[in-house]
Amino acid sequence: HPFVVGITGGIGSGKSTAAKFFEELGIPVYNSDTRAKLIQNENSEVKAKIIAAFGEEAYDENGLNKAYLSKQVFQDNEKLKVLNSIVHPAVFKDFEAWKIAQQTPIVMKEAAILIESGSYKDCDLVISVMVDKEKRIARTMERDGLTREDILARINHQITDEERIAKSDVIIDNNSDLAHLKNEVEQALMNIKKKMASH
Ligand code: ATP
């Protein structure tokens, strides 16, 4: 079985950008958010459970009605737990199958909520990408066209930097430019290989 590296970070931290650099270095990356969306749209067992819990409005002609579901769970922790209890085990199973199909010694699992979902526990090593709050806000505003208030609401909904650091084995700093991030990724990969040798 390959060595599983989890990568996470808060909104706009640059985890997707960092994961792309790892991919360029030959590490296959599983994008949990993309796969979770696919599973919610295509896995009939998951769809049936979501409809049973959230009603027919959970899907429309375009598939999963993300706006409706997000609204349902954003302010209601119990509903969020219900949704997670449907989606997380399906993503876990999907990841296990994907992992075994990879023919590399290291694989990477990218997830915005790697720590919150508990799936960091299934990783051999956890990386967090960290950026100062103001920089994350600026980058996310530029990327998504959201307001500062929207982004702050999301940041306040996520775990704190301190909680993230406490659960991480390796920290990648993304406060500088992309060349710096790439260098951080190269350093992290050397670090991972050292830790693998002593695993
Ligand atoms: P989310 O969880 O919100 O999807 P993410 O952690 O995957 O975010 P990215 O999408 O990789 O973050 O990065 C956020 C934005 O910041 C993107 O537009 C990306 O191009 C930009 N970005 C990432 N790293 C840097 C950097 N070092 N310098 C400038 N811009 C950057």
PDB file of C-alpha atoms and ligand atoms in Angstrom:
ATOM      1  CA  HIS A   1       0.000   0.000   0.000  1.00  0.00           C
ATOM      2  CA  PRO A   2       1.264   3.479  -0.814  1.00  0.00           C
ATOM      3  CA  PHE A   3       2.213   6.045   1.833  1.00  0.00           C
ATOM      4  CA  VAL A   4      -0.761   8.418   2.157  1.00  0.00           C
ATOM      5  CA  VAL A   5      -0.066  12.135   2.494  1.00  0.00           C
ATOM      6  CA  GLY A   6      -3.047  14.345   3.337  1.00  0.00           C
ATOM      7  CA  ILE A   7      -2.942  17.998   2.310  1.00  0.00           C
ATOM      8  CA  THR A   8      -5.249  20.664   3.656  1.00  0.00           C
ATOM      9  CA  GLY A   9      -5.497  24.342   4.499  1.00  0.00           C
ATOM     10  CA  GLY A  10      -8.106  27.016   5.058  1.00  0.00           C
ATOM     11  CA  ILE A  11     -10.048  28.770   2.322  1.00  0.00           C
ATOM     12  CA  GLY A  12      -7.675  30.392  -0.159  1.00  0.00           C
ATOM     13  CA  SER A  13      -4.550  28.951   1.487  1.00  0.00           C
ATOM     14  CA  GLY A  14      -3.292  27.537  -1.805  1.00  0.00           C
ATOM     15  CA  LYS A  15      -3.703  23.817  -1.145  1.00  0.00           C
ATOM     16  CA  SER A  16      -4.878  23.148  -4.724  1.00  0.00           C
ATOM     17  CA  THR A  17      -1.940  25.116  -6.093  1.00  0.00           C
ATOM     18  CA  ALA A  18       0.470  23.220  -3.817  1.00  0.00           C
ATOM     19  CA  ALA A  19      -1.146  19.889  -4.760  1.00  0.00           C
ATOM     20  CA  LYS A  20      -0.590  20.739  -8.432  1.00  0.00           C
ATOM     21  CA  PHE A  21       3.125  21.207  -7.716  1.00  0.00           C
ATOM     22  CA  PHE A  22       3.215  17.796  -5.983  1.00  0.00           C
ATOM     23  CA  GLU A  23       1.500  16.297  -9.018  1.00  0.00           C
ATOM     24  CA  GLU A  24       4.217  17.785 -11.248  1.00  0.00           C
ATOM     25  CA  LEU A  25       6.732  15.952  -9.050  1.00  0.00           C
ATOM     26  CA  GLY A  26       4.991  12.644  -9.784  1.00  0.00           C
ATOM     27  CA  ILE A  27       2.646  12.324  -6.790  1.00  0.00           C
ATOM     28  CA  PRO A  28      -0.896  11.315  -7.802  1.00  0.00           C
ATOM     29  CA  VAL A  29      -3.450  13.594  -6.093  1.00  0.00           C
ATOM     30  CA  TYR A  30      -6.974  12.596  -5.085  1.00  0.00           C
ATOM     31  CA  ASN A  31      -9.178  15.673  -4.843  1.00  0.00           C
ATOM     32  CA  SER A  32     -11.733  14.823  -2.140  1.00  0.00           C
ATOM     33  CA  ASP A  33     -13.976  17.808  -2.871  1.00  0.00           C
ATOM     34  CA  THR A  34     -14.269  16.992  -6.578  1.00  0.00           C
ATOM     35  CA  ARG A  35     -14.776  13.277  -5.898  1.00  0.00           C
ATOM     36  CA  ALA A  36     -17.367  14.021  -3.181  1.00  0.00           C
ATOM     37  CA  LYS A  37     -19.346  16.114  -5.677  1.00  0.00           C
ATOM     38  CA  LEU A  38     -19.137  13.338  -8.266  1.00  0.00           C
ATOM     39  CA  ILE A  39     -20.269  10.746  -5.725  1.00  0.00           C
ATOM     40  CA  GLN A  40     -23.228  12.912  -4.665  1.00  0.00           C
ATOM     41  CA  ASN A  41     -24.239  13.238  -8.310  1.00  0.00           C
ATOM     42  CA  GLU A  42     -23.676   9.681  -9.486  1.00  0.00           C
ATOM     43  CA  ASN A  43     -23.757   7.195  -6.613  1.00  0.00           C
ATOM     44  CA  SER A  44     -27.391   6.085  -6.488  1.00  0.00           C
ATOM     45  CA  GLU A  45     -27.166   4.819  -2.905  1.00  0.00           C
ATOM     46  CA  VAL A  46     -25.765   8.174  -1.740  1.00  0.00           C
ATOM     47  CA  LYS A  47     -28.374  10.090  -3.758  1.00  0.00           C
ATOM     48  CA  ALA A  48     -31.212   8.085  -2.216  1.00  0.00           C
ATOM     49  CA  LYS A  49     -29.921   8.775   1.284  1.00  0.00           C
ATOM     50  CA  ILE A  50     -29.550  12.513   0.610  1.00  0.00           C
ATOM     51  CA  ILE A  51     -33.084  12.722  -0.779  1.00  0.00           C
ATOM     52  CA  ALA A  52     -34.428  10.785   2.219  1.00  0.00           C
ATOM     53  CA  ALA A  53     -32.708  13.193   4.623  1.00  0.00           C
ATOM     54  CA  PHE A  54     -33.084  16.526   2.792  1.00  0.00           C
ATOM     55  CA  GLY A  55     -35.998  16.102   0.405  1.00  0.00           C
ATOM     56  CA  GLU A  56     -36.392  16.065  -3.368  1.00  0.00           C
ATOM     57  CA  GLU A  57     -35.131  19.684  -3.531  1.00  0.00           C
ATOM     58  CA  ALA A  58     -31.633  18.355  -2.875  1.00  0.00           C
ATOM     59  CA  TYR A  59     -31.447  17.597  -6.612  1.00  0.00           C
ATOM     60  CA  ASP A  60     -32.580  19.521  -9.646  1.00  0.00           C
ATOM     61  CA  GLU A  61     -32.227  18.994 -13.384  1.00  0.00           C
ATOM     62  CA  ASN A  62     -28.521  19.849 -13.149  1.00  0.00           C
ATOM     63  CA  GLY A  63     -27.833  17.309 -10.394  1.00  0.00           C
ATOM     64  CA  LEU A  64     -27.007  18.140  -6.794  1.00  0.00           C
ATOM     65  CA  ASN A  65     -28.536  21.461  -5.722  1.00  0.00           C
ATOM     66  CA  LYS A  66     -25.485  22.708  -3.875  1.00  0.00           C
ATOM     67  CA  ALA A  67     -26.973  26.093  -3.011  1.00  0.00           C
ATOM     68  CA  TYR A  68     -29.967  24.455  -1.324  1.00  0.00           C
ATOM     69  CA  LEU A  69     -27.891  21.892   0.571  1.00  0.00           C
ATOM     70  CA  SER A  70     -25.265  24.437   1.679  1.00  0.00           C
ATOM     71  CA  LYS A  71     -28.020  26.641   3.036  1.00  0.00           C
ATOM     72  CA  GLN A  72     -29.492  23.677   4.920  1.00  0.00           C
ATOM     73  CA  VAL A  73     -26.247  22.686   6.610  1.00  0.00           C
ATOM     74  CA  PHE A  74     -24.337  25.972   6.996  1.00  0.00           C
ATOM     75  CA  GLN A  75     -26.235  27.128  10.094  1.00  0.00           C
ATOM     76  CA  ASP A  76     -27.278  23.711  11.363  1.00  0.00           C
ATOM     77  CA  ASN A  77     -24.598  21.476  12.776  1.00  0.00           C
ATOM     78  CA  GLU A  78     -26.922  18.486  13.179  1.00  0.00           C
ATOM     79  CA  LYS A  79     -27.873  18.606   9.505  1.00  0.00           C
ATOM     80  CA  LEU A  80     -24.220  18.932   8.577  1.00  0.00           C
ATOM     81  CA  LYS A  81     -23.496  15.799  10.596  1.00  0.00           C
ATOM     82  CA  VAL A  82     -26.251  13.933   8.747  1.00  0.00           C
ATOM     83  CA  LEU A  83     -24.883  14.968   5.354  1.00  0.00           C
ATOM     84  CA  ASN A  84     -21.340  14.063   6.380  1.00  0.00           C
ATOM     85  CA  SER A  85     -22.441  10.675   7.677  1.00  0.00           C
ATOM     86  CA  ILE A  86     -23.791   9.962   4.177  1.00  0.00           C
ATOM     87  CA  VAL A  87     -20.952  11.419   2.110  1.00  0.00           C
ATOM     88  CA  HIS A  88     -17.779  10.708   4.127  1.00  0.00           C
ATOM     89  CA  PRO A  89     -17.980   6.890   4.186  1.00  0.00           C
ATOM     90  CA  ALA A  90     -18.618   6.881   0.430  1.00  0.00           C
ATOM     91  CA  VAL A  91     -15.604   9.142  -0.199  1.00  0.00           C
ATOM     92  CA  PHE A  92     -13.502   6.947   2.114  1.00  0.00           C
ATOM     93  CA  LYS A  93     -14.402   3.837   0.095  1.00  0.00           C
ATOM     94  CA  ASP A  94     -13.761   5.650  -3.179  1.00  0.00           C
ATOM     95  CA  PHE A  95     -10.361   6.843  -1.955  1.00  0.00           C
ATOM     96  CA  GLU A  96      -9.366   3.345  -0.812  1.00  0.00           C
ATOM     97  CA  ALA A  97     -10.133   1.950  -4.275  1.00  0.00           C
ATOM     98  CA  TRP A  98      -8.288   4.829  -5.997  1.00  0.00           C
ATOM     99  CA  LYS A  99      -5.268   4.443  -3.701  1.00  0.00           C
ATOM    100  CA  ILE A 100      -4.838   0.756  -4.464  1.00  0.00           C
ATOM    101  CA  ALA A 101      -5.044   1.472  -8.195  1.00  0.00           C
ATOM    102  CA  GLN A 102      -2.081   3.884  -8.031  1.00  0.00           C
ATOM    103  CA  GLN A 103       1.276   2.341  -8.824  1.00  0.00           C
ATOM    104  CA  THR A 104       3.370   4.849  -6.841  1.00  0.00           C
ATOM    105  CA  PRO A 105       4.989   4.704  -3.382  1.00  0.00           C
ATOM    106  CA  ILE A 106       3.327   7.988  -2.334  1.00  0.00           C
ATOM    107  CA  VAL A 107      -0.217   9.234  -2.967  1.00  0.00           C
ATOM    108  CA  MET A 108      -1.805  12.485  -1.864  1.00  0.00           C
ATOM    109  CA  LYS A 109      -5.319  13.182  -0.578  1.00  0.00           C
ATOM    110  CA  GLU A 110      -6.369  16.816  -0.918  1.00  0.00           C
ATOM    111  CA  ALA A 111      -9.299  17.907   1.242  1.00  0.00           C
ATOM    112  CA  ALA A 112     -10.512  21.260   2.556  1.00  0.00           C
ATOM    113  CA  ILE A 113     -11.915  19.505   5.632  1.00  0.00           C
ATOM    114  CA  LEU A 114      -9.273  16.792   6.047  1.00  0.00           C
ATOM    115  CA  ILE A 115      -9.034  17.548   9.776  1.00  0.00           C
ATOM    116  CA  GLU A 116     -12.696  18.379  10.491  1.00  0.00           C
ATOM    117  CA  SER A 117     -13.865  15.156   8.803  1.00  0.00           C
ATOM    118  CA  GLY A 118     -11.429  13.045  10.789  1.00  0.00           C
ATOM    119  CA  SER A 119      -9.962  11.623   7.586  1.00  0.00           C
ATOM    120  CA  TYR A 120      -6.542  12.945   8.587  1.00  0.00           C
ATOM    121  CA  LYS A 121      -6.421   9.896  10.875  1.00  0.00           C
ATOM    122  CA  ASP A 122      -6.240   7.644   7.817  1.00  0.00           C
ATOM    123  CA  CYS A 123      -3.201   9.524   6.488  1.00  0.00           C
ATOM    124  CA  ASP A 124       0.388   8.530   7.215  1.00  0.00           C
ATOM    125  CA  LEU A 125       1.380  12.204   7.168  1.00  0.00           C
ATOM    126  CA  VAL A 126      -0.569  15.478   7.195  1.00  0.00           C
ATOM    127  CA  ILE A 127       0.499  18.688   5.449  1.00  0.00           C
ATOM    128  CA  SER A 128      -1.144  22.052   6.073  1.00  0.00           C
ATOM    129  CA  VAL A 129      -0.679  25.000   3.753  1.00  0.00           C
ATOM    130  CA  MET A 130      -0.636  28.185   5.794  1.00  0.00           C
ATOM    131  CA  VAL A 131      -1.114  31.810   4.766  1.00  0.00           C
ATOM    132  CA  ASP A 132      -1.749  34.909   6.868  1.00  0.00           C
ATOM    133  CA  LYS A 133      -5.429  35.740   7.097  1.00  0.00           C
ATOM    134  CA  GLU A 134      -5.297  39.034   5.180  1.00  0.00           C
ATOM    135  CA  LYS A 135      -3.498  37.398   2.271  1.00  0.00           C
ATOM    136  CA  ARG A 136      -6.017  34.569   2.127  1.00  0.00           C
ATOM    137  CA  ILE A 137      -8.851  37.083   2.077  1.00  0.00           C
ATOM    138  CA  ALA A 138      -7.221  39.104  -0.720  1.00  0.00           C
ATOM    139  CA  ARG A 139      -6.450  36.019  -2.855  1.00  0.00           C
ATOM    140  CA  THR A 140      -9.913  34.532  -2.367  1.00  0.00           C
ATOM    141  CA  MET A 141     -11.649  37.836  -3.137  1.00  0.00           C
ATOM    142  CA  GLU A 142      -9.698  37.978  -6.380  1.00  0.00           C
ATOM    143  CA  ARG A 143     -10.346  34.323  -7.271  1.00  0.00           C
ATOM    144  CA  ASP A 144     -14.052  34.067  -6.382  1.00  0.00           C
ATOM    145  CA  GLY A 145     -15.280  37.652  -6.477  1.00  0.00           C
ATOM    146  CA  LEU A 146     -16.698  37.177  -2.966  1.00  0.00           C
ATOM    147  CA  THR A 147     -16.941  40.012  -0.451  1.00  0.00           C
ATOM    148  CA  ARG A 148     -14.635  40.293   2.525  1.00  0.00           C
ATOM    149  CA  GLU A 149     -17.617  39.504   4.810  1.00  0.00           C
ATOM    150  CA  ASP A 150     -18.459  36.296   2.864  1.00  0.00           C
ATOM    151  CA  ILE A 151     -14.905  35.086   3.184  1.00  0.00           C
ATOM    152  CA  LEU A 152     -14.656  35.992   6.867  1.00  0.00           C
ATOM    153  CA  ALA A 153     -17.852  34.047   7.531  1.00  0.00           C
ATOM    154  CA  ARG A 154     -16.265  30.985   5.915  1.00  0.00           C
ATOM    155  CA  ILE A 155     -12.983  31.439   7.742  1.00  0.00           C
ATOM    156  CA  ASN A 156     -14.854  31.692  11.042  1.00  0.00           C
ATOM    157  CA  HIS A 157     -16.653  28.469  10.159  1.00  0.00           C
ATOM    158  CA  GLN A 158     -13.392  26.558   9.697  1.00  0.00           C
ATOM    159  CA  ILE A 159     -10.988  25.338  12.376  1.00  0.00           C
ATOM    160  CA  THR A 160      -8.360  27.808  13.557  1.00  0.00           C
ATOM    161  CA  ASP A 161      -4.757  27.891  12.364  1.00  0.00           C
ATOM    162  CA  GLU A 162      -3.676  26.659  15.802  1.00  0.00           C
ATOM    163  CA  GLU A 163      -5.944  23.603  15.600  1.00  0.00           C
ATOM    164  CA  ARG A 164      -4.668  22.914  12.092  1.00  0.00           C
ATOM    165  CA  ILE A 165      -1.017  23.157  13.121  1.00  0.00           C
ATOM    166  CA  ALA A 166      -1.613  20.839  16.083  1.00  0.00           C
ATOM    167  CA  LYS A 167      -2.796  18.065  13.739  1.00  0.00           C
ATOM    168  CA  SER A 168      -0.137  18.580  11.048  1.00  0.00           C
ATOM    169  CA  ASP A 169       3.230  16.912  10.557  1.00  0.00           C
ATOM    170  CA  VAL A 170       4.504  19.336   7.921  1.00  0.00           C
ATOM    171  CA  ILE A 171       3.650  23.011   7.371  1.00  0.00           C
ATOM    172  CA  ILE A 172       3.986  24.652   3.972  1.00  0.00           C
ATOM    173  CA  ASP A 173       4.270  28.437   4.024  1.00  0.00           C
ATOM    174  CA  ASN A 174       2.468  30.138   1.136  1.00  0.00           C
ATOM    175  CA  ASN A 175       2.857  33.786   2.138  1.00  0.00           C
ATOM    176  CA  SER A 176       5.194  34.581  -0.699  1.00  0.00           C
ATOM    177  CA  ASP A 177       5.083  34.080  -4.499  1.00  0.00           C
ATOM    178  CA  LEU A 178       4.493  30.886  -6.485  1.00  0.00           C
ATOM    179  CA  ALA A 179       8.226  30.220  -6.903  1.00  0.00           C
ATOM    180  CA  HIS A 180       8.504  30.195  -3.112  1.00  0.00           C
ATOM    181  CA  LEU A 181       5.531  27.819  -2.832  1.00  0.00           C
ATOM    182  CA  LYS A 182       7.126  25.482  -5.377  1.00  0.00           C
ATOM    183  CA  ASN A 183      10.316  25.471  -3.336  1.00  0.00           C
ATOM    184  CA  GLU A 184       8.333  24.752  -0.169  1.00  0.00           C
ATOM    185  CA  VAL A 185       6.704  21.776  -1.931  1.00  0.00           C
ATOM    186  CA  GLU A 186      10.099  20.405  -2.997  1.00  0.00           C
ATOM    187  CA  GLN A 187      11.383  20.728   0.575  1.00  0.00           C
ATOM    188  CA  ALA A 188       8.240  19.054   1.928  1.00  0.00           C
ATOM    189  CA  LEU A 189       8.664  16.135  -0.476  1.00  0.00           C
ATOM    190  CA  MET A 190      12.224  15.565   0.761  1.00  0.00           C
ATOM    191  CA  ASN A 191      10.865  15.731   4.302  1.00  0.00           C
ATOM    192  CA  ILE A 192       8.148  13.179   3.457  1.00  0.00           C
ATOM    193  CA  LYS A 193      10.672  10.779   1.974  1.00  0.00           C
ATOM    194  CA  LYS A 194      12.798  11.002   5.136  1.00  0.00           C
ATOM    195  CA  LYS A 195       9.757  10.311   7.316  1.00  0.00           C
ATOM    196  CA  MET A 196       8.769   7.389   5.045  1.00  0.00           C
ATOM    197  CA  ALA A 197      12.181   5.821   5.515  1.00  0.00           C
ATOM    198  CA  SER A 198      11.645   5.811   9.279  1.00  0.00           C
ATOM    199  CA  HIS A 199       7.975   4.807   9.083  1.00  0.00           C
TER     200      HIS A 199
HETATM  201  P1  ATP B   1     -10.131  26.788  -1.475  1.00  0.00           P
HETATM  202  O1  ATP B   1     -10.155  25.861  -0.320  1.00  0.00           O
HETATM  203  O2  ATP B   1     -10.744  28.081  -1.155  1.00  0.00           O
HETATM  204  O3  ATP B   1     -10.638  26.191  -2.736  1.00  0.00           O
HETATM  205  P2  ATP B   1      -7.243  26.517  -1.973  1.00  0.00           P
HETATM  206  O4  ATP B   1      -6.629  26.351  -0.640  1.00  0.00           O
HETATM  207  O5  ATP B   1      -7.318  25.319  -2.832  1.00  0.00           O
HETATM  208  O6  ATP B   1      -8.613  27.238  -1.790  1.00  0.00           O
HETATM  209  P3  ATP B   1      -5.992  27.856  -4.213  1.00  0.00           P
HETATM  210  O7  ATP B   1      -7.183  27.860  -5.085  1.00  0.00           O
HETATM  211  O8  ATP B   1      -4.867  26.950  -4.542  1.00  0.00           O
HETATM  212  O9  ATP B   1      -6.420  27.667  -2.694  1.00  0.00           O
HETATM  213  O10 ATP B   1      -5.399  29.339  -4.063  1.00  0.00           O
HETATM  214  C1  ATP B   1      -6.266  30.448  -3.791  1.00  0.00           C
HETATM  215  C2  ATP B   1      -6.003  31.562  -4.792  1.00  0.00           C
HETATM  216  O11 ATP B   1      -4.735  32.139  -4.512  1.00  0.00           O
HETATM  217  C3  ATP B   1      -5.939  31.070  -6.230  1.00  0.00           C
HETATM  218  O12 ATP B   1      -6.480  32.034  -7.070  1.00  0.00           O
HETATM  219  C4  ATP B   1      -4.442  30.903  -6.476  1.00  0.00           C
HETATM  220  O13 ATP B   1      -4.116  31.051  -7.831  1.00  0.00           O
HETATM  221  C5  ATP B   1      -3.874  32.031  -5.629  1.00  0.00           C
HETATM  222  N1  ATP B   1      -2.541  31.730  -5.093  1.00  0.00           N
HETATM  223  C6  ATP B   1      -2.127  30.595  -4.487  1.00  0.00           C
HETATM  224  N2  ATP B   1      -0.859  30.688  -4.088  1.00  0.00           N
HETATM  225  C7  ATP B   1      -0.432  31.922  -4.447  1.00  0.00           C
HETATM  226  C8  ATP B   1       0.809  32.644  -4.305  1.00  0.00           C
HETATM  227  N3  ATP B   1       1.839  32.103  -3.689  1.00  0.00           N
HETATM  228  N4  ATP B   1       0.864  33.885  -4.800  1.00  0.00           N
HETATM  229  C9  ATP B   1      -0.206  34.442  -5.399  1.00  0.00           C
HETATM  230  N5  ATP B   1      -1.393  33.846  -5.562  1.00  0.00           N
HETATM  231  C10 ATP B   1      -1.512  32.598  -5.091  1.00  0.00           C
END
